[in-house]
PDB file of C-alpha atoms in Angstrom:
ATOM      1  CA  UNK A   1       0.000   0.000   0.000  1.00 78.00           C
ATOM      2  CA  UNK A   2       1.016   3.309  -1.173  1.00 87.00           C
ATOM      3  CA  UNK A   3       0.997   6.283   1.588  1.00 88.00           C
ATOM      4  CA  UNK A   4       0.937   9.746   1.381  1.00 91.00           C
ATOM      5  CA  UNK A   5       4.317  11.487   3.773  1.00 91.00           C
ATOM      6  CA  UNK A   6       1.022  12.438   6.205  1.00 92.00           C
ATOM      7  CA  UNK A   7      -0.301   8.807   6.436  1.00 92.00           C
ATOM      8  CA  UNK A   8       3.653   7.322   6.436  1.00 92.00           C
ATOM      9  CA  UNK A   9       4.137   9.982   9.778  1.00 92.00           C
ATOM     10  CA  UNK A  10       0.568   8.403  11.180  1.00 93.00           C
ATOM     11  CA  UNK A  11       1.699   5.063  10.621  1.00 90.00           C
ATOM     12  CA  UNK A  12       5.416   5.685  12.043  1.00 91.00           C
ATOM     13  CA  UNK A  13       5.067   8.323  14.634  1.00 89.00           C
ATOM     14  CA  UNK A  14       7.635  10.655  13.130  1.00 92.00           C
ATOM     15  CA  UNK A  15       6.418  14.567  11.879  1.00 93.00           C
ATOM     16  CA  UNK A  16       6.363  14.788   8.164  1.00 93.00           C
ATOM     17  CA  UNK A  17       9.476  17.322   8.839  1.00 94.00           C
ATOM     18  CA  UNK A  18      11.428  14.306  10.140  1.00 94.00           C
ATOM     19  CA  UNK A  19      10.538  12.381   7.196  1.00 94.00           C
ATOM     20  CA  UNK A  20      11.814  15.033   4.738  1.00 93.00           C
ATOM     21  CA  UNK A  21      14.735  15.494   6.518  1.00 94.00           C
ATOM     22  CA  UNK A  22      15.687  11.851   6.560  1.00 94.00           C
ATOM     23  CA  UNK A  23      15.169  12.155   2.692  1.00 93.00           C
ATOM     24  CA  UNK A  24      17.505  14.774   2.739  1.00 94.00           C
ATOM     25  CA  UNK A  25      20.241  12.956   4.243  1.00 93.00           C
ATOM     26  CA  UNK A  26      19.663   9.752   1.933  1.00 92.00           C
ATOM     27  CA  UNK A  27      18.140   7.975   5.359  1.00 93.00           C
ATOM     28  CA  UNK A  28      15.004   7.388   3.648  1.00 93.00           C
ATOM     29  CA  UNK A  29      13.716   7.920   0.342  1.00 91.00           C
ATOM     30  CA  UNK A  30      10.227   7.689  -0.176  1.00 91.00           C
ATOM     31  CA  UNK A  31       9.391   4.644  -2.540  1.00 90.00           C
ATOM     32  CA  UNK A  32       7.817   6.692  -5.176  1.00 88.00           C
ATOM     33  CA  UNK A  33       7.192  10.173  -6.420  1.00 86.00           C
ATOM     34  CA  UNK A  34       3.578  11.067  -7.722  1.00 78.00           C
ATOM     35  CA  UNK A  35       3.185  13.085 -11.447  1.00 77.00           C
ATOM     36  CA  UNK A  36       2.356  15.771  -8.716  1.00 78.00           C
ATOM     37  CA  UNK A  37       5.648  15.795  -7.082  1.00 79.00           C
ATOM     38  CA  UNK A  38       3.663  14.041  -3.761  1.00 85.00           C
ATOM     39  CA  UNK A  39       5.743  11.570  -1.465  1.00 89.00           C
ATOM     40  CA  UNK A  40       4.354   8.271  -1.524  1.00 91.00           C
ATOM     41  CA  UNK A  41       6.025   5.493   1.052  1.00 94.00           C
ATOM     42  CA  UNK A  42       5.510   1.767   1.067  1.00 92.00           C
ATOM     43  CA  UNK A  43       4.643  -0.566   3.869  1.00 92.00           C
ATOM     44  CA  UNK A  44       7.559  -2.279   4.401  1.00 92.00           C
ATOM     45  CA  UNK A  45       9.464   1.149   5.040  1.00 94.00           C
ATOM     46  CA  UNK A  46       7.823   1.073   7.958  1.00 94.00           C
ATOM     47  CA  UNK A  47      10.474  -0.610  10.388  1.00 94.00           C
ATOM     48  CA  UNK A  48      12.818   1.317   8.683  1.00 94.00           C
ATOM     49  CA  UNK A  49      11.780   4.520   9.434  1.00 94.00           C
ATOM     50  CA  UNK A  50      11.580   3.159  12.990  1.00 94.00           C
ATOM     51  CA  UNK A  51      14.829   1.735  13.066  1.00 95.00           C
ATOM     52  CA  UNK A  52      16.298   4.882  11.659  1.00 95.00           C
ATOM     53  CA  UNK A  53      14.329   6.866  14.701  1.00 94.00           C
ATOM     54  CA  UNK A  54      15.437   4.286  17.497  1.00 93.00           C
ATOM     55  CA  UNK A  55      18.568   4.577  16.212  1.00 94.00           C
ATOM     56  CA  UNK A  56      18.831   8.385  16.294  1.00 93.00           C
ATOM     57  CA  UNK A  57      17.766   7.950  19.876  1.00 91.00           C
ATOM     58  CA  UNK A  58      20.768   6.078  20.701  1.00 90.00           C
ATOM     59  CA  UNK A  59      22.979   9.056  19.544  1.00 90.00           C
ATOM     60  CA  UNK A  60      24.029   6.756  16.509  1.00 93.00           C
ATOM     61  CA  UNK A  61      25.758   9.440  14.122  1.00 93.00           C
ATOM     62  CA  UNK A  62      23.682  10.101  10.835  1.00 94.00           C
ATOM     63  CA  UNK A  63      26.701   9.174   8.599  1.00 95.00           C
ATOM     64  CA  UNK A  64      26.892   5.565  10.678  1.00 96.00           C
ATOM     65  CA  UNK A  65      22.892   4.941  10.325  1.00 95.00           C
ATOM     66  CA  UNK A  66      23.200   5.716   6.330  1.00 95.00           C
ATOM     67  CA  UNK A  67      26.275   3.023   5.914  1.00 96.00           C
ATOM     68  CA  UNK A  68      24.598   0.665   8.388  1.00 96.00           C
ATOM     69  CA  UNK A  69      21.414   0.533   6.008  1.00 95.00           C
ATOM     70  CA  UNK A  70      23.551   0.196   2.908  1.00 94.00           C
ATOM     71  CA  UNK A  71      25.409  -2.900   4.501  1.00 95.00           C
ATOM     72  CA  UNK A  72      25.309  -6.639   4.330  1.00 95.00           C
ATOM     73  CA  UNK A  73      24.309  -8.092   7.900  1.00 95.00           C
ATOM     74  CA  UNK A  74      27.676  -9.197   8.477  1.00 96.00           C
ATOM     75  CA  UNK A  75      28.861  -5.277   8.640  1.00 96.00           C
ATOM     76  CA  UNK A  76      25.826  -4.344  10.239  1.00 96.00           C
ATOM     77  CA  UNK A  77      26.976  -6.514  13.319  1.00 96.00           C
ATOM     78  CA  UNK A  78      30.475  -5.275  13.281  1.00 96.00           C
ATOM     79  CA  UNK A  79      28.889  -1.624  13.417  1.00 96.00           C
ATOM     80  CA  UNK A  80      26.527  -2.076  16.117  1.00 96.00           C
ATOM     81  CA  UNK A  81      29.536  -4.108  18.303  1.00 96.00           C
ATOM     82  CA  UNK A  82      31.404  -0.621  17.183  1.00 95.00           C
ATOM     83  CA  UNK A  83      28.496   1.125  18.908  1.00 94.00           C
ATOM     84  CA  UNK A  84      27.654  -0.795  21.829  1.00 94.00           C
ATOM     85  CA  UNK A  85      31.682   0.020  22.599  1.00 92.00           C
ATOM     86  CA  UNK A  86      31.546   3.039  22.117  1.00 91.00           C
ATOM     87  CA  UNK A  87      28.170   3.687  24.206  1.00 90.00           C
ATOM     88  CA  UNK A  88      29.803   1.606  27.354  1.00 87.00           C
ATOM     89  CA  UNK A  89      32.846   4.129  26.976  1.00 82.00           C
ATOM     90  CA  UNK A  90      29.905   6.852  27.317  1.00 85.00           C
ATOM     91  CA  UNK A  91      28.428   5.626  30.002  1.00 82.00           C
ATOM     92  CA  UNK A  92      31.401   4.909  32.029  1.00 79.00           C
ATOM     93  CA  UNK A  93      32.534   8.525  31.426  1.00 78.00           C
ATOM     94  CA  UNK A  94      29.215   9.576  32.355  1.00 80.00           C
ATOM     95  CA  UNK A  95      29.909   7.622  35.695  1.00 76.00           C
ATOM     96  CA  UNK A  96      33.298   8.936  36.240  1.00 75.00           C
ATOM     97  CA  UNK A  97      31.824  12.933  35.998  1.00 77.00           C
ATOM     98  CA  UNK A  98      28.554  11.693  38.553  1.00 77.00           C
ATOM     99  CA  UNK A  99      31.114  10.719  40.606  1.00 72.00           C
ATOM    100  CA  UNK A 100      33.718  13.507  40.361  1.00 75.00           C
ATOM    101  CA  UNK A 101      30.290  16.263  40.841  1.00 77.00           C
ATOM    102  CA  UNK A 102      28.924  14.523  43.696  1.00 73.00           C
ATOM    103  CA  UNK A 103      32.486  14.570  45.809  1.00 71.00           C
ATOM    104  CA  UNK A 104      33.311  18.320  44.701  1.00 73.00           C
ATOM    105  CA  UNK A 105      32.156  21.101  47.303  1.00 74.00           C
ATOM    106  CA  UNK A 106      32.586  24.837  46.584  1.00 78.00           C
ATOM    107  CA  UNK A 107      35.608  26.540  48.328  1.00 72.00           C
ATOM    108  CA  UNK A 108      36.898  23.109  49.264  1.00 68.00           C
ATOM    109  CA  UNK A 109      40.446  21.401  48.254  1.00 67.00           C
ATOM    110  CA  UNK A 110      39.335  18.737  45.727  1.00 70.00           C
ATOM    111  CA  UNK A 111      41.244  16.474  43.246  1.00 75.00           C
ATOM    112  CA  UNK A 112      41.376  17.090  39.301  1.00 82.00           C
ATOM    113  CA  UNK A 113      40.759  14.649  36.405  1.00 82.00           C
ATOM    114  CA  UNK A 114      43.575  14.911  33.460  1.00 86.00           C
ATOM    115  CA  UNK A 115      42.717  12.326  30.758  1.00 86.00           C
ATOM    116  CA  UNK A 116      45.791  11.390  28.034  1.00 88.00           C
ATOM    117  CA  UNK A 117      43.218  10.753  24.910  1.00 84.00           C
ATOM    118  CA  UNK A 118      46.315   9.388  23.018  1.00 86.00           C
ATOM    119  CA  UNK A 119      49.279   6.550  23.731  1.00 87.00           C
ATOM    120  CA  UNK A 120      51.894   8.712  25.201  1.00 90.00           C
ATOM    121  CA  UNK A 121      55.434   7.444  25.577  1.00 91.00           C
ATOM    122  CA  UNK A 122      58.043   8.279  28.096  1.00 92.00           C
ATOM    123  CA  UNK A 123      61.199   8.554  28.763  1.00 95.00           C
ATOM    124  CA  UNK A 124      62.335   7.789  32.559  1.00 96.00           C
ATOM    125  CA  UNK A 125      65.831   8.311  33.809  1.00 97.00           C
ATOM    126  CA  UNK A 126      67.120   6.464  36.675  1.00 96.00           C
ATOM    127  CA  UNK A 127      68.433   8.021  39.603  1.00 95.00           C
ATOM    128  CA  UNK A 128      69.902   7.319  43.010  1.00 94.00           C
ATOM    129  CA  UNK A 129      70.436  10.635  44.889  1.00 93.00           C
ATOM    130  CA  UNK A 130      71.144  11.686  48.059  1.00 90.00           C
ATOM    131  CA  UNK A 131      68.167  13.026  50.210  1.00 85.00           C
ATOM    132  CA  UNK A 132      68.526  16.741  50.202  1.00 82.00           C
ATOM    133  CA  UNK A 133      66.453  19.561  50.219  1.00 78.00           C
ATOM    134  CA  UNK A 134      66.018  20.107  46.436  1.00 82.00           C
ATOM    135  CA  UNK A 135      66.663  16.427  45.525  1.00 87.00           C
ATOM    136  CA  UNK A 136      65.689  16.867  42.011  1.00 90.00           C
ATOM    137  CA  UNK A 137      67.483  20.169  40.808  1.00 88.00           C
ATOM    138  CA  UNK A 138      70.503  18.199  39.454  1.00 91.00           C
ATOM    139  CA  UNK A 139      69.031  15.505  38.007  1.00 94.00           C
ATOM    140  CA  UNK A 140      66.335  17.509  35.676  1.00 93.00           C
ATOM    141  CA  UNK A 141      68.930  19.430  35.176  1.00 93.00           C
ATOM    142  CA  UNK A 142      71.110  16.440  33.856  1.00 94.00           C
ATOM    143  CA  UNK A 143      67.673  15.023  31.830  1.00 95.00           C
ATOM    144  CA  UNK A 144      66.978  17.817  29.979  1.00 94.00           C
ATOM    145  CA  UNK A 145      70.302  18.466  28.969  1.00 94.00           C
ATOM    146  CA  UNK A 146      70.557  15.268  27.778  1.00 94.00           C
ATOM    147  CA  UNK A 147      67.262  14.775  25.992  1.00 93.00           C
ATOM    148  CA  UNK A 148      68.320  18.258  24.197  1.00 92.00           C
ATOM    149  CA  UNK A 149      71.551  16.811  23.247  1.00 92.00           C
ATOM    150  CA  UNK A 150      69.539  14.639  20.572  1.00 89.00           C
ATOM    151  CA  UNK A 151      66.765  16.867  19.391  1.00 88.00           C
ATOM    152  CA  UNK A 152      64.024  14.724  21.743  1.00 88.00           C
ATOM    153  CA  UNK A 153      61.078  17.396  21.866  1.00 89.00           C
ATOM    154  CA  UNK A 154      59.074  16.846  25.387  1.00 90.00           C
ATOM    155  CA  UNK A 155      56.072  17.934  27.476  1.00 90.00           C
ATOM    156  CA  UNK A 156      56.980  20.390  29.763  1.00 90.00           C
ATOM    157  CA  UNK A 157      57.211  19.168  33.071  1.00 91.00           C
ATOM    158  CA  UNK A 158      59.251  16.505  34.790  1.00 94.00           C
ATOM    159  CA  UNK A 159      57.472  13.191  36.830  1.00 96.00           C
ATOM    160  CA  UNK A 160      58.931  11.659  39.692  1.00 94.00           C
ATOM    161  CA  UNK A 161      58.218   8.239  40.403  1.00 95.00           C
ATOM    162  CA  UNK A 162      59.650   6.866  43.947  1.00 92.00           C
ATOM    163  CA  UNK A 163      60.748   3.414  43.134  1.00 94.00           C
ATOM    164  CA  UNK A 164      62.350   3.246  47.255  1.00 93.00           C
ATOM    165  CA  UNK A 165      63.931   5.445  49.858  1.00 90.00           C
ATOM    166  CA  UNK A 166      66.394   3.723  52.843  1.00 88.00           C
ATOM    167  CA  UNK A 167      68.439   5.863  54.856  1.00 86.00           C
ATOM    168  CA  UNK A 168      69.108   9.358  53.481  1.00 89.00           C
ATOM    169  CA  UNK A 169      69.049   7.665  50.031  1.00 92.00           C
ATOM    170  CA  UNK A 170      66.203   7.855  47.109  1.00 92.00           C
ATOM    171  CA  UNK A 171      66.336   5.751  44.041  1.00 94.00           C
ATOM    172  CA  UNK A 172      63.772   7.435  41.895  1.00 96.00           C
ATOM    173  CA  UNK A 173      62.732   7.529  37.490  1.00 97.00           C
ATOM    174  CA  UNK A 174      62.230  10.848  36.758  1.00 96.00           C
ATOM    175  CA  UNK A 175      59.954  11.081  33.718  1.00 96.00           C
ATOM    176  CA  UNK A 176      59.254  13.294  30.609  1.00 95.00           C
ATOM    177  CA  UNK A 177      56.351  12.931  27.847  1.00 93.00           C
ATOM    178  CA  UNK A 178      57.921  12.853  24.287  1.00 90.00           C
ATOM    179  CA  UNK A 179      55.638  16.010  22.411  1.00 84.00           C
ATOM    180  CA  UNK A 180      55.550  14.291  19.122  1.00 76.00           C
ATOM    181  CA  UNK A 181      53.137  11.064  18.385  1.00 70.00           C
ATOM    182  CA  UNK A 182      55.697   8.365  18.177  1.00 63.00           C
ATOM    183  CA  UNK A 183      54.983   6.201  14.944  1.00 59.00           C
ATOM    184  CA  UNK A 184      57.585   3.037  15.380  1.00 68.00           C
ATOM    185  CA  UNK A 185      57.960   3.125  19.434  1.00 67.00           C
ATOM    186  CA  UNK A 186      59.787  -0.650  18.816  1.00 70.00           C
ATOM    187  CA  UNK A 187      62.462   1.196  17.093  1.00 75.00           C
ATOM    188  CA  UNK A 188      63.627   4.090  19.163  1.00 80.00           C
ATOM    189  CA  UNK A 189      66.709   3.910  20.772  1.00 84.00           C
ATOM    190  CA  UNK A 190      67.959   6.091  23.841  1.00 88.00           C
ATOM    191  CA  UNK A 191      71.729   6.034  24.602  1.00 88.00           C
ATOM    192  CA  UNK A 192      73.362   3.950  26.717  1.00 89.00           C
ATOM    193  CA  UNK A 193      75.259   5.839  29.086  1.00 92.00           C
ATOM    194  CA  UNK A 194      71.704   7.616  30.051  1.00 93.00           C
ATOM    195  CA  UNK A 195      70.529   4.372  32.702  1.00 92.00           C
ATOM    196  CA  UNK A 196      66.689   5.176  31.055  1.00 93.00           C
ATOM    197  CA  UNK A 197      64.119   3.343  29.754  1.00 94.00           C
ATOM    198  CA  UNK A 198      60.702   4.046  27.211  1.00 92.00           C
ATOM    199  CA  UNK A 199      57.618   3.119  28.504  1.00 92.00           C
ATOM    200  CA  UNK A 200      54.609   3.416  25.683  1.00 90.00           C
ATOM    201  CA  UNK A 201      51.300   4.063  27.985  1.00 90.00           C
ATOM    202  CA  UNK A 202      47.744   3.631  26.533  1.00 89.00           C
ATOM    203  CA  UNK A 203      44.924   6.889  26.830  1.00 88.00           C
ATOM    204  CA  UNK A 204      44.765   7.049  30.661  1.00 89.00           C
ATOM    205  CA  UNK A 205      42.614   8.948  33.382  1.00 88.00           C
ATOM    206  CA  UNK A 206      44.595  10.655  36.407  1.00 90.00           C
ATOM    207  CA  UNK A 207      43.929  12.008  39.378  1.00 85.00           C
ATOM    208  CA  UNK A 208      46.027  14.837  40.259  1.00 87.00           C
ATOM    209  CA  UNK A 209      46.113  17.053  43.285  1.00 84.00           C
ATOM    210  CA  UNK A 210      48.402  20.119  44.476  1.00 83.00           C
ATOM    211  CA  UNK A 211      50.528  19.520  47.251  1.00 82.00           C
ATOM    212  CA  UNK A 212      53.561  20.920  48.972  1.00 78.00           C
ATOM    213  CA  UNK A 213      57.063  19.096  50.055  1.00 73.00           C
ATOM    214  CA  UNK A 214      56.379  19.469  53.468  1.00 67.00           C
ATOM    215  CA  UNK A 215      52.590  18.402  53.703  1.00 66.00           C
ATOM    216  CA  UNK A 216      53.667  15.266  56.356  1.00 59.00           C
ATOM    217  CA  UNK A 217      49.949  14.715  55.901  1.00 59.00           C
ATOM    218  CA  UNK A 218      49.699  14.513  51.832  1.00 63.00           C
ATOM    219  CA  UNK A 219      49.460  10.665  51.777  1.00 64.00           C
ATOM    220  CA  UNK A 220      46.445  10.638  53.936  1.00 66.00           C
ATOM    221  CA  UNK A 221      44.593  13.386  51.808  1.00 70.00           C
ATOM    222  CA  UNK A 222      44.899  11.834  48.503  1.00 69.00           C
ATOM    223  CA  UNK A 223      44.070   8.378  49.833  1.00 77.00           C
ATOM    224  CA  UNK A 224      40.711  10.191  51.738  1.00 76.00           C
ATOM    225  CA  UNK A 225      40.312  11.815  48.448  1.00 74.00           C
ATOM    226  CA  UNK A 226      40.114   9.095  45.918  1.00 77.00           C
ATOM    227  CA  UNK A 227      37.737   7.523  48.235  1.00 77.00           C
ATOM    228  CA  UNK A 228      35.483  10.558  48.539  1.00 75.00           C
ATOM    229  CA  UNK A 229      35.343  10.341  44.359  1.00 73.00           C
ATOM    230  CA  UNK A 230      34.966   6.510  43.745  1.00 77.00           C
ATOM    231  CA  UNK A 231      38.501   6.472  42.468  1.00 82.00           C
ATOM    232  CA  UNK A 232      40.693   3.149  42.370  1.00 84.00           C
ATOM    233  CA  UNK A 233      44.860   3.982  41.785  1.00 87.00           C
ATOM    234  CA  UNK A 234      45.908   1.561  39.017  1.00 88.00           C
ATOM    235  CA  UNK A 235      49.076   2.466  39.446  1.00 90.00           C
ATOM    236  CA  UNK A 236      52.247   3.995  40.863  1.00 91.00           C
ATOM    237  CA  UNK A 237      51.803   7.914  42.345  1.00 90.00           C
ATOM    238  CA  UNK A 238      53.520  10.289  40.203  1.00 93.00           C
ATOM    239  CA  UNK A 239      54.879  13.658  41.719  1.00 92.00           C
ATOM    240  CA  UNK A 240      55.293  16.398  38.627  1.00 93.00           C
ATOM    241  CA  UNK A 241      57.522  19.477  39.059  1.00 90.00           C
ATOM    242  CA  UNK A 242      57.911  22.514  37.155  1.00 86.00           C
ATOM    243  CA  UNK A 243      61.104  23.544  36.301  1.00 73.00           C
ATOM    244  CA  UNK A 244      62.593  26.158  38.927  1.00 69.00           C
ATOM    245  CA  UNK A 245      59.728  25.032  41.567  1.00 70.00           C
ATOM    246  CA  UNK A 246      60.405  22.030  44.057  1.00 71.00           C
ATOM    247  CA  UNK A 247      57.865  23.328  46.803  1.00 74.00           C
ATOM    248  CA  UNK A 248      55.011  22.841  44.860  1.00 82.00           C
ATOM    249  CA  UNK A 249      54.571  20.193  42.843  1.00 88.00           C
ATOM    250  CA  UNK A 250      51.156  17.841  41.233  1.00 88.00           C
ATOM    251  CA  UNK A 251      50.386  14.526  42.289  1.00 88.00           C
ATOM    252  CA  UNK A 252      49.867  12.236  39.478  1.00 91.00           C
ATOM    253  CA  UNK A 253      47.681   9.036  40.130  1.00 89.00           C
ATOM    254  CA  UNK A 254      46.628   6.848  37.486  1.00 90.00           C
ATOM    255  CA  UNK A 255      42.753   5.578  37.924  1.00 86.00           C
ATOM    256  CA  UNK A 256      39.438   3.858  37.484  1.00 79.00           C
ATOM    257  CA  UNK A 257      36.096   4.168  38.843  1.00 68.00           C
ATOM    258  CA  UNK A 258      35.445   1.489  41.777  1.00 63.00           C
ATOM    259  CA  UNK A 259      34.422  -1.583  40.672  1.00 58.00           C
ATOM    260  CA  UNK A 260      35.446  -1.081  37.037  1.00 58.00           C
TER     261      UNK A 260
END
């Protein structure tokens, strides 16, 4: 049975404007075109149009709903494994935010999400060094110097990650993002004589927090604090200075939502 666009909208629940825009984006083209110019639509366009609206209620892009219909079912199950992905990724970001909102008070210290969209690699130097009370000076110092030396564009900032301290001793990696998307990671090489090591991480979500070097309490508070969020660490603590500024520095902690 032939229908006119104002039966079709009837029959599918969607405003003739709907219709015509789906037209317009190749969505849905009516089945026929009277000597009057008049839309006409067929019966079995029915669950189309209604997959097409379901669809568009799911936040499925137009461009993906216009390949999906043009597909063989084999594609159209890759897609809509593509979109279920992508939707869980929503939601748990959707999650993450609920849970940042709810913790966050005005006027109050809180902790800060950074996300890393994209693999970043690193370069982390070895040190042992003597406990001082600007530890890391030298050492950056040294790092940068040496990462110069060969033309190795970074992130500004240097991470310190506490592998042990005994005595008035601290064996530490300090840390440095390379700036530039790193195409064959396998095949970089870093010199010898530098003790250091690449490390190529996948897109991540920290927690960071400001602290001070002689907060005795600091360990406590960002413990308390990725509690009070619904945070799990998944990793080791990061401490990033600034160059010229050992007093203050951001606590890195890589995370998930509990019970991720």
């Amino acid at each position: 049975m032939k229908m006119t666009i104002q039966a079709f909208a009837l029959q599918t629940g969607l405003p003739p404007t709907t219709l015509r825009y789906y037209e317009n984006k190749e969505l849905l083209v009516p089945d026929t075109r009277g000597d009057n110019g008049y839309r006409y639509y067929s019966d079995d366009q029915i669950p189309i149009a209604r997959l097409i609206q379901s669809f568009r209620q799911s936040a499925v892009p137009i461009n993906d709903i216009r390949v999906f219909l043009r597909s063989s079912l084999e594609d159209q199950e890759k897609l809509l494994e593509r979109w279920r992905q992508e939707v869980e990724q929503s939601l748990k970001s959707l999650q993450v935010a609920k849970q940042y909102l709810r913790g966050i008070r005005p006027g109050q210290k809180t902790v800060q999400m950074v996300k890393w969209e994209d693999q970043t690699v690193m370069v982390w130097f070895s040190h042992v060094l003597p406990h001082s009370s600007l530890p890391f000076e030298q050492p950056i110092d040294l790092n940068l110097k040496r990462l110069a030396s060969v033309n190795m564009d970074i992130v500004p900032g240097s991470y310190i990650h506490l592998l042990r301290a005994y005595g008035n001793t601290l064996e530490v990696e300090i840390g440095y993002c390379l700036a530039v998307k790193v195409v064959n990671f396998k095949k970089l090489q870093l010199p010898s004589e530098w003790n250091a090591r690449l490390e190529c991480l996948n897109p991540t979500l920290f927690v960071t927090l400001e602290s001070r070097k002689n907060d005795k309490f600091m360990c406590m508070e960002y413990s308390r604090m990725l509690n009070k969020h619904g945070f799990d660490p998944i990793g080791p603590r990061w401490d990033r200075y600034d160059t010229g500024n050992e007093a203050n520095f951001l606590v890195y902690i890589p995370v998930v939502q509990k019970g991720s």
